[in-house]
Amino acid sequence: DAKTTQPNSMESNEEEPVHLPCNHSTISGTDYIHWYRQLPSQGPEYVIHGLTSNVNNRMASLAIAEDRKSSTLILHRATLRDAAVYYCILQDNYGQNFVFGPGTRLSVLP
Amino acid sequence: NAGVTQTPKFQVLKTGQSMTLQCAQDMNHEYMSWYRQDPGMGLRLIHYSVGAGITDQGEVPNGYNVSRSTTEDFPLRLLSAAPSQTSVYFCASTPDWNTGELFFGEGSRLTVL
């Protein structure tokens, strides 16, 4: 399984944008890039995913580098409820195994 | 909407005891899976199923059994509990691996003494 690298933790101020980086230099051409988040004492929650083009949904935006070796999850206006662990995951061609690394713990300051 | 329901939420076992963690989903999803999460770590895949009657091993299957007799249910059995199986267990389902959206239950916290 291709691996991802994320910072252990990040801080943001409430109502400011947050850019969460992820490096995946060994990504293959058919690997989808997924982002999930996990709020305290809850199961992971889907955020967004993409293959090559940038993606937007109601929760966030996903910016994918042209060479696909990195991506950035963008929360446009952080709220206190966005404080969570964010996981960047590569889904391989067969799809069954989503490999969750340690993720990035995002703290949002009021 | 119930989504993915896991029971029990908490369980304490003694070494050597067996038990079953239940997982049920009401979304008619074909694909279901079990993960474990150890403190400070991400999730690791234990077993998964691509439909009723079909199961396969994930990354860390040893010490666990699964079966899938119906689309709705995917129980995880611990055959002889060990302290190393102390963890939080998550069940997930998805209608299609390719959509990427896994729906997770709230987790079952298991302690093995």
PDB file of C-alpha atoms in Angstrom:
ATOM      1  CA  ASP A   1       0.000   0.000   0.000  1.00  0.00           C
ATOM      2  CA  ALA A   2       1.290   3.434  -0.898  1.00  0.00           C
ATOM      3  CA  LYS A   3       2.015   5.567   2.158  1.00  0.00           C
ATOM      4  CA  THR A   4       1.118   9.082   3.138  1.00  0.00           C
ATOM      5  CA  THR A   5       2.924  11.554   5.387  1.00  0.00           C
ATOM      6  CA  GLN A   6       1.101  14.184   7.407  1.00  0.00           C
ATOM      7  CA  PRO A   7       2.160  16.570  10.176  1.00  0.00           C
ATOM      8  CA  ASN A   8       1.326  15.236  13.617  1.00  0.00           C
ATOM      9  CA  SER A   9      -0.587  18.332  14.670  1.00  0.00           C
ATOM     10  CA  MET A  10      -1.716  21.761  13.514  1.00  0.00           C
ATOM     11  CA  GLU A  11      -3.453  24.728  15.075  1.00  0.00           C
ATOM     12  CA  SER A  12      -5.855  27.189  13.585  1.00  0.00           C
ATOM     13  CA  ASN A  13      -7.886  30.122  14.769  1.00  0.00           C
ATOM     14  CA  GLU A  14     -11.640  29.962  14.524  1.00  0.00           C
ATOM     15  CA  GLU A  15     -13.123  31.381  11.312  1.00  0.00           C
ATOM     16  CA  GLU A  16      -9.773  31.278   9.508  1.00  0.00           C
ATOM     17  CA  PRO A  17      -8.939  28.956   6.604  1.00  0.00           C
ATOM     18  CA  VAL A  18      -6.959  25.802   7.327  1.00  0.00           C
ATOM     19  CA  HIS A  19      -4.663  24.033   4.887  1.00  0.00           C
ATOM     20  CA  LEU A  20      -3.856  20.448   5.887  1.00  0.00           C
ATOM     21  CA  PRO A  21      -0.991  19.006   3.818  1.00  0.00           C
ATOM     22  CA  CYS A  22      -0.358  15.412   2.808  1.00  0.00           C
ATOM     23  CA  ASN A  23       2.610  13.949   0.967  1.00  0.00           C
ATOM     24  CA  HIS A  24       2.205  10.753  -1.046  1.00  0.00           C
ATOM     25  CA  SER A  25       5.293  10.555  -3.243  1.00  0.00           C
ATOM     26  CA  THR A  26       4.818   6.851  -4.079  1.00  0.00           C
ATOM     27  CA  ILE A  27       1.247   7.241  -5.316  1.00  0.00           C
ATOM     28  CA  SER A  28       0.355   5.195  -8.375  1.00  0.00           C
ATOM     29  CA  GLY A  29      -1.702   6.389 -11.298  1.00  0.00           C
ATOM     30  CA  THR A  30      -4.904   4.694 -10.177  1.00  0.00           C
ATOM     31  CA  ASP A  31      -4.798   5.549  -6.453  1.00  0.00           C
ATOM     32  CA  TYR A  32      -7.602   7.755  -5.221  1.00  0.00           C
ATOM     33  CA  ILE A  33      -6.790  10.305  -2.497  1.00  0.00           C
ATOM     34  CA  HIS A  34      -9.257  10.280   0.385  1.00  0.00           C
ATOM     35  CA  TRP A  35      -9.670  12.422   3.459  1.00  0.00           C
ATOM     36  CA  TYR A  36     -11.511  11.354   6.576  1.00  0.00           C
ATOM     37  CA  ARG A  37     -11.750  12.992   9.955  1.00  0.00           C
ATOM     38  CA  GLN A  38     -12.369  11.562  13.394  1.00  0.00           C
ATOM     39  CA  LEU A  39     -13.958  13.615  16.121  1.00  0.00           C
ATOM     40  CA  PRO A  40     -13.286  12.615  19.735  1.00  0.00           C
ATOM     41  CA  SER A  41     -14.939   9.316  20.712  1.00  0.00           C
ATOM     42  CA  GLN A  42     -16.499   8.844  17.286  1.00  0.00           C
ATOM     43  CA  GLY A  43     -15.854   6.768  14.204  1.00  0.00           C
ATOM     44  CA  PRO A  44     -14.129   8.328  11.203  1.00  0.00           C
ATOM     45  CA  GLU A  45     -16.240  10.490   8.931  1.00  0.00           C
ATOM     46  CA  TYR A  46     -15.782  10.892   5.177  1.00  0.00           C
ATOM     47  CA  VAL A  47     -14.686  14.355   4.101  1.00  0.00           C
ATOM     48  CA  ILE A  48     -13.725  14.293   0.425  1.00  0.00           C
ATOM     49  CA  HIS A  49     -11.840  12.321  -2.211  1.00  0.00           C
ATOM     50  CA  GLY A  50     -10.342  12.851  -5.659  1.00  0.00           C
ATOM     51  CA  LEU A  51      -8.101  11.373  -8.333  1.00  0.00           C
ATOM     52  CA  THR A  52      -6.462  14.141 -10.375  1.00  0.00           C
ATOM     53  CA  SER A  53      -8.614  17.263 -10.407  1.00  0.00           C
ATOM     54  CA  ASN A  54      -9.354  19.554  -7.502  1.00  0.00           C
ATOM     55  CA  VAL A  55     -12.632  18.755  -5.753  1.00  0.00           C
ATOM     56  CA  ASN A  56     -15.086  20.803  -3.740  1.00  0.00           C
ATOM     57  CA  ASN A  57     -17.977  19.765  -1.535  1.00  0.00           C
ATOM     58  CA  ARG A  58     -19.981  21.284   1.290  1.00  0.00           C
ATOM     59  CA  MET A  59     -17.377  20.312   3.875  1.00  0.00           C
ATOM     60  CA  ALA A  60     -14.065  21.149   2.241  1.00  0.00           C
ATOM     61  CA  SER A  61     -11.918  21.465  -0.866  1.00  0.00           C
ATOM     62  CA  LEU A  62      -9.208  19.106  -2.027  1.00  0.00           C
ATOM     63  CA  ALA A  63      -6.291  20.532  -3.969  1.00  0.00           C
ATOM     64  CA  ILE A  64      -4.158  17.897  -5.739  1.00  0.00           C
ATOM     65  CA  ALA A  65      -0.688  18.741  -7.029  1.00  0.00           C
ATOM     66  CA  GLU A  66      -0.132  18.351 -10.744  1.00  0.00           C
ATOM     67  CA  ASP A  67       2.300  15.459 -10.186  1.00  0.00           C
ATOM     68  CA  ARG A  68      -0.134  13.967  -7.596  1.00  0.00           C
ATOM     69  CA  LYS A  69       2.680  13.533  -5.079  1.00  0.00           C
ATOM     70  CA  SER A  70       0.965  15.793  -2.588  1.00  0.00           C
ATOM     71  CA  SER A  71      -2.457  17.140  -1.767  1.00  0.00           C
ATOM     72  CA  THR A  72      -4.004  19.686   0.571  1.00  0.00           C
ATOM     73  CA  LEU A  73      -7.314  19.581   2.370  1.00  0.00           C
ATOM     74  CA  ILE A  74      -8.744  23.073   2.718  1.00  0.00           C
ATOM     75  CA  LEU A  75     -11.288  24.004   5.358  1.00  0.00           C
ATOM     76  CA  HIS A  76     -12.448  27.420   4.271  1.00  0.00           C
ATOM     77  CA  ARG A  77     -13.560  28.686   7.659  1.00  0.00           C
ATOM     78  CA  ALA A  78     -12.565  26.602  10.654  1.00  0.00           C
ATOM     79  CA  THR A  79     -15.067  26.200  13.461  1.00  0.00           C
ATOM     80  CA  LEU A  80     -14.605  24.661  16.883  1.00  0.00           C
ATOM     81  CA  ARG A  81     -16.480  21.604  15.600  1.00  0.00           C
ATOM     82  CA  ASP A  82     -13.717  21.022  13.037  1.00  0.00           C
ATOM     83  CA  ALA A  83     -11.261  20.058  15.796  1.00  0.00           C
ATOM     84  CA  ALA A  84     -10.477  16.438  14.957  1.00  0.00           C
ATOM     85  CA  VAL A  85      -7.845  14.053  13.622  1.00  0.00           C
ATOM     86  CA  TYR A  86      -7.681  14.293   9.831  1.00  0.00           C
ATOM     87  CA  TYR A  87      -6.521  11.283   7.835  1.00  0.00           C
ATOM     88  CA  CYS A  88      -5.143  11.384   4.306  1.00  0.00           C
ATOM     89  CA  ILE A  89      -5.528   7.945   2.714  1.00  0.00           C
ATOM     90  CA  LEU A  90      -4.649   6.376  -0.592  1.00  0.00           C
ATOM     91  CA  GLN A  91      -7.134   3.857  -1.922  1.00  0.00           C
ATOM     92  CA  ASP A  92      -5.429   1.288  -4.088  1.00  0.00           C
ATOM     93  CA  ASN A  93      -6.798  -0.123  -7.287  1.00  0.00           C
ATOM     94  CA  TYR A  94      -8.614  -2.959  -5.540  1.00  0.00           C
ATOM     95  CA  GLY A  95     -10.127  -0.629  -3.005  1.00  0.00           C
ATOM     96  CA  GLN A  96     -10.704  -2.872  -0.040  1.00  0.00           C
ATOM     97  CA  ASN A  97      -8.028  -1.596   2.288  1.00  0.00           C
ATOM     98  CA  PHE A  98      -8.126   2.025   3.356  1.00  0.00           C
ATOM     99  CA  VAL A  99      -4.828   2.474   5.191  1.00  0.00           C
ATOM    100  CA  PHE A 100      -5.279   4.979   8.010  1.00  0.00           C
ATOM    101  CA  GLY A 101      -2.013   6.417   9.315  1.00  0.00           C
ATOM    102  CA  PRO A 102      -1.755   8.473  12.537  1.00  0.00           C
ATOM    103  CA  GLY A 103      -3.255  11.551  10.807  1.00  0.00           C
ATOM    104  CA  THR A 104      -3.029  15.230  11.746  1.00  0.00           C
ATOM    105  CA  ARG A 105      -4.623  16.415  14.967  1.00  0.00           C
ATOM    106  CA  LEU A 106      -6.201  19.808  14.251  1.00  0.00           C
ATOM    107  CA  SER A 107      -6.850  22.151  17.143  1.00  0.00           C
ATOM    108  CA  VAL A 108      -9.105  25.150  16.580  1.00  0.00           C
ATOM    109  CA  LEU A 109      -8.625  28.083  18.920  1.00  0.00           C
ATOM    110  CA  PRO A 110     -11.519  30.406  19.733  1.00  0.00           C
TER     111      PRO A 110
ATOM    112  CA  ASN B   1     -31.447   7.071  10.235  1.00  0.00           C
ATOM    113  CA  ALA B   2     -29.663   4.254  12.071  1.00  0.00           C
ATOM    114  CA  GLY B   3     -26.735   3.839   9.636  1.00  0.00           C
ATOM    115  CA  VAL B   4     -24.114   1.478  11.085  1.00  0.00           C
ATOM    116  CA  THR B   5     -24.912   0.188  14.559  1.00  0.00           C
ATOM    117  CA  GLN B   6     -22.340  -1.532  16.770  1.00  0.00           C
ATOM    118  CA  THR B   7     -22.979  -3.393  20.007  1.00  0.00           C
ATOM    119  CA  PRO B   8     -21.804  -3.470  22.702  1.00  0.00           C
ATOM    120  CA  LYS B   9     -20.221  -0.031  23.100  1.00  0.00           C
ATOM    121  CA  PHE B  10     -18.033  -1.227  25.971  1.00  0.00           C
ATOM    122  CA  GLN B  11     -16.891  -4.688  27.031  1.00  0.00           C
ATOM    123  CA  VAL B  12     -14.392  -6.078  29.526  1.00  0.00           C
ATOM    124  CA  LEU B  13     -13.157  -9.632  29.054  1.00  0.00           C
ATOM    125  CA  LYS B  14     -10.742 -11.914  30.817  1.00  0.00           C
ATOM    126  CA  THR B  15      -7.925 -13.522  28.900  1.00  0.00           C
ATOM    127  CA  GLY B  16      -9.165 -16.627  27.116  1.00  0.00           C
ATOM    128  CA  GLN B  17     -12.820 -15.642  26.985  1.00  0.00           C
ATOM    129  CA  SER B  18     -14.632 -15.427  23.664  1.00  0.00           C
ATOM    130  CA  MET B  19     -17.169 -12.895  22.528  1.00  0.00           C
ATOM    131  CA  THR B  20     -18.838 -11.441  19.459  1.00  0.00           C
ATOM    132  CA  LEU B  21     -18.981  -7.792  18.457  1.00  0.00           C
ATOM    133  CA  GLN B  22     -22.126  -7.094  16.500  1.00  0.00           C
ATOM    134  CA  CYS B  23     -22.396  -4.803  13.484  1.00  0.00           C
ATOM    135  CA  ALA B  24     -25.575  -4.062  11.564  1.00  0.00           C
ATOM    136  CA  GLN B  25     -26.294  -1.595   8.776  1.00  0.00           C
ATOM    137  CA  ASP B  26     -29.642  -0.610   7.319  1.00  0.00           C
ATOM    138  CA  MET B  27     -28.384   1.015   4.114  1.00  0.00           C
ATOM    139  CA  ASN B  28     -28.309  -2.169   2.006  1.00  0.00           C
ATOM    140  CA  HIS B  29     -24.556  -1.800   1.504  1.00  0.00           C
ATOM    141  CA  GLU B  30     -22.758  -4.739  -0.061  1.00  0.00           C
ATOM    142  CA  TYR B  31     -19.341  -3.967   1.421  1.00  0.00           C
ATOM    143  CA  MET B  32     -18.603  -4.162   5.124  1.00  0.00           C
ATOM    144  CA  SER B  33     -15.379  -4.177   7.092  1.00  0.00           C
ATOM    145  CA  TRP B  34     -13.926  -4.273  10.599  1.00  0.00           C
ATOM    146  CA  TYR B  35     -11.054  -2.083  11.817  1.00  0.00           C
ATOM    147  CA  ARG B  36      -9.234  -1.793  15.111  1.00  0.00           C
ATOM    148  CA  GLN B  37      -7.721   1.389  16.476  1.00  0.00           C
ATOM    149  CA  ASP B  38      -5.022   1.344  19.118  1.00  0.00           C
ATOM    150  CA  PRO B  39      -4.180   4.447  21.184  1.00  0.00           C
ATOM    151  CA  GLY B  40      -2.585   7.223  19.146  1.00  0.00           C
ATOM    152  CA  MET B  41      -2.685   5.213  15.954  1.00  0.00           C
ATOM    153  CA  GLY B  42      -4.734   5.005  12.822  1.00  0.00           C
ATOM    154  CA  LEU B  43      -7.135   2.216  11.943  1.00  0.00           C
ATOM    155  CA  ARG B  44      -6.047  -1.215  10.767  1.00  0.00           C
ATOM    156  CA  LEU B  45      -8.231  -3.502   8.681  1.00  0.00           C
ATOM    157  CA  ILE B  46      -9.096  -6.853  10.308  1.00  0.00           C
ATOM    158  CA  HIS B  47     -11.576  -8.498   7.918  1.00  0.00           C
ATOM    159  CA  TYR B  48     -13.873  -7.369   5.172  1.00  0.00           C
ATOM    160  CA  SER B  49     -16.780  -8.663   3.106  1.00  0.00           C
ATOM    161  CA  VAL B  50     -17.873  -7.809  -0.424  1.00  0.00           C
ATOM    162  CA  GLY B  51     -21.298  -9.382  -0.029  1.00  0.00           C
ATOM    163  CA  ALA B  52     -23.325 -12.013   1.796  1.00  0.00           C
ATOM    164  CA  GLY B  53     -21.406 -15.267   2.013  1.00  0.00           C
ATOM    165  CA  ILE B  54     -18.058 -13.681   1.052  1.00  0.00           C
ATOM    166  CA  THR B  55     -15.370 -12.640   3.508  1.00  0.00           C
ATOM    167  CA  ASP B  56     -11.637 -12.051   3.330  1.00  0.00           C
ATOM    168  CA  GLN B  57      -8.733 -11.153   5.582  1.00  0.00           C
ATOM    169  CA  GLY B  58      -7.338  -7.719   6.040  1.00  0.00           C
ATOM    170  CA  GLU B  59      -4.067  -6.528   7.532  1.00  0.00           C
ATOM    171  CA  VAL B  60      -4.447  -7.979  11.065  1.00  0.00           C
ATOM    172  CA  PRO B  61      -6.840 -10.976  10.967  1.00  0.00           C
ATOM    173  CA  ASN B  62      -5.213 -13.292  13.527  1.00  0.00           C
ATOM    174  CA  GLY B  63      -7.430 -14.081  16.513  1.00  0.00           C
ATOM    175  CA  TYR B  64     -10.630 -12.942  14.813  1.00  0.00           C
ATOM    176  CA  ASN B  65     -13.336 -14.672  12.792  1.00  0.00           C
ATOM    177  CA  VAL B  66     -16.131 -13.179  10.722  1.00  0.00           C
ATOM    178  CA  SER B  67     -19.148 -14.391   8.794  1.00  0.00           C
ATOM    179  CA  ARG B  68     -21.659 -12.666   6.548  1.00  0.00           C
ATOM    180  CA  SER B  69     -24.910 -14.596   6.352  1.00  0.00           C
ATOM    181  CA  THR B  70     -27.012 -11.526   5.508  1.00  0.00           C
ATOM    182  CA  THR B  71     -26.359  -8.197   3.811  1.00  0.00           C
ATOM    183  CA  GLU B  72     -27.222  -6.338   7.020  1.00  0.00           C
ATOM    184  CA  ASP B  73     -25.017  -8.085   9.594  1.00  0.00           C
ATOM    185  CA  PHE B  74     -21.267  -8.608   9.906  1.00  0.00           C
ATOM    186  CA  PRO B  75     -20.304  -9.943  13.366  1.00  0.00           C
ATOM    187  CA  LEU B  76     -16.695 -10.097  14.541  1.00  0.00           C
ATOM    188  CA  ARG B  77     -15.783 -12.992  16.824  1.00  0.00           C
ATOM    189  CA  LEU B  78     -12.848 -13.068  19.219  1.00  0.00           C
ATOM    190  CA  LEU B  79     -12.032 -16.723  19.684  1.00  0.00           C
ATOM    191  CA  SER B  80      -9.800 -16.539  22.774  1.00  0.00           C
ATOM    192  CA  ALA B  81      -9.271 -12.975  23.925  1.00  0.00           C
ATOM    193  CA  ALA B  82      -5.760 -11.733  24.633  1.00  0.00           C
ATOM    194  CA  PRO B  83      -4.592  -8.445  26.209  1.00  0.00           C
ATOM    195  CA  SER B  84      -3.142  -7.469  22.812  1.00  0.00           C
ATOM    196  CA  GLN B  85      -6.713  -7.306  21.524  1.00  0.00           C
ATOM    197  CA  THR B  86      -7.538  -4.427  23.850  1.00  0.00           C
ATOM    198  CA  SER B  87      -8.589  -1.776  21.377  1.00  0.00           C
ATOM    199  CA  VAL B  88     -11.457   0.194  19.916  1.00  0.00           C
ATOM    200  CA  TYR B  89     -13.185  -1.657  17.108  1.00  0.00           C
ATOM    201  CA  PHE B  90     -14.964   0.063  14.243  1.00  0.00           C
ATOM    202  CA  CYS B  91     -17.316  -1.449  11.717  1.00  0.00           C
ATOM    203  CA  ALA B  92     -17.787   0.290   8.379  1.00  0.00           C
ATOM    204  CA  SER B  93     -19.903  -0.177   5.286  1.00  0.00           C
ATOM    205  CA  THR B  94     -20.028   1.274   1.792  1.00  0.00           C
ATOM    206  CA  PRO B  95     -22.227   0.677  -1.219  1.00  0.00           C
ATOM    207  CA  ASP B  96     -19.204   0.666  -3.519  1.00  0.00           C
ATOM    208  CA  TRP B  97     -15.474   0.584  -2.792  1.00  0.00           C
ATOM    209  CA  ASN B  98     -14.922   2.948  -5.701  1.00  0.00           C
ATOM    210  CA  THR B  99     -17.083   5.747  -4.239  1.00  0.00           C
ATOM    211  CA  GLY B 100     -14.671   5.926  -1.323  1.00  0.00           C
ATOM    212  CA  GLU B 101     -17.284   6.880   1.238  1.00  0.00           C
ATOM    213  CA  LEU B 102     -17.079   4.520   4.171  1.00  0.00           C
ATOM    214  CA  PHE B 103     -19.797   4.857   6.801  1.00  0.00           C
ATOM    215  CA  PHE B 104     -18.498   4.016  10.269  1.00  0.00           C
ATOM    216  CA  GLY B 105     -20.207   2.928  13.438  1.00  0.00           C
ATOM    217  CA  GLU B 106     -19.487   4.646  16.749  1.00  0.00           C
ATOM    218  CA  GLY B 107     -17.077   1.976  17.867  1.00  0.00           C
ATOM    219  CA  SER B 108     -16.847  -0.755  20.502  1.00  0.00           C
ATOM    220  CA  ARG B 109     -14.245  -0.334  23.217  1.00  0.00           C
ATOM    221  CA  LEU B 110     -12.865  -3.690  24.335  1.00  0.00           C
ATOM    222  CA  THR B 111     -10.590  -4.259  27.311  1.00  0.00           C
ATOM    223  CA  VAL B 112      -8.993  -7.660  27.858  1.00  0.00           C
ATOM    224  CA  LEU B 113      -7.565  -8.217  31.330  1.00  0.00           C
TER     225      LEU B 113
END
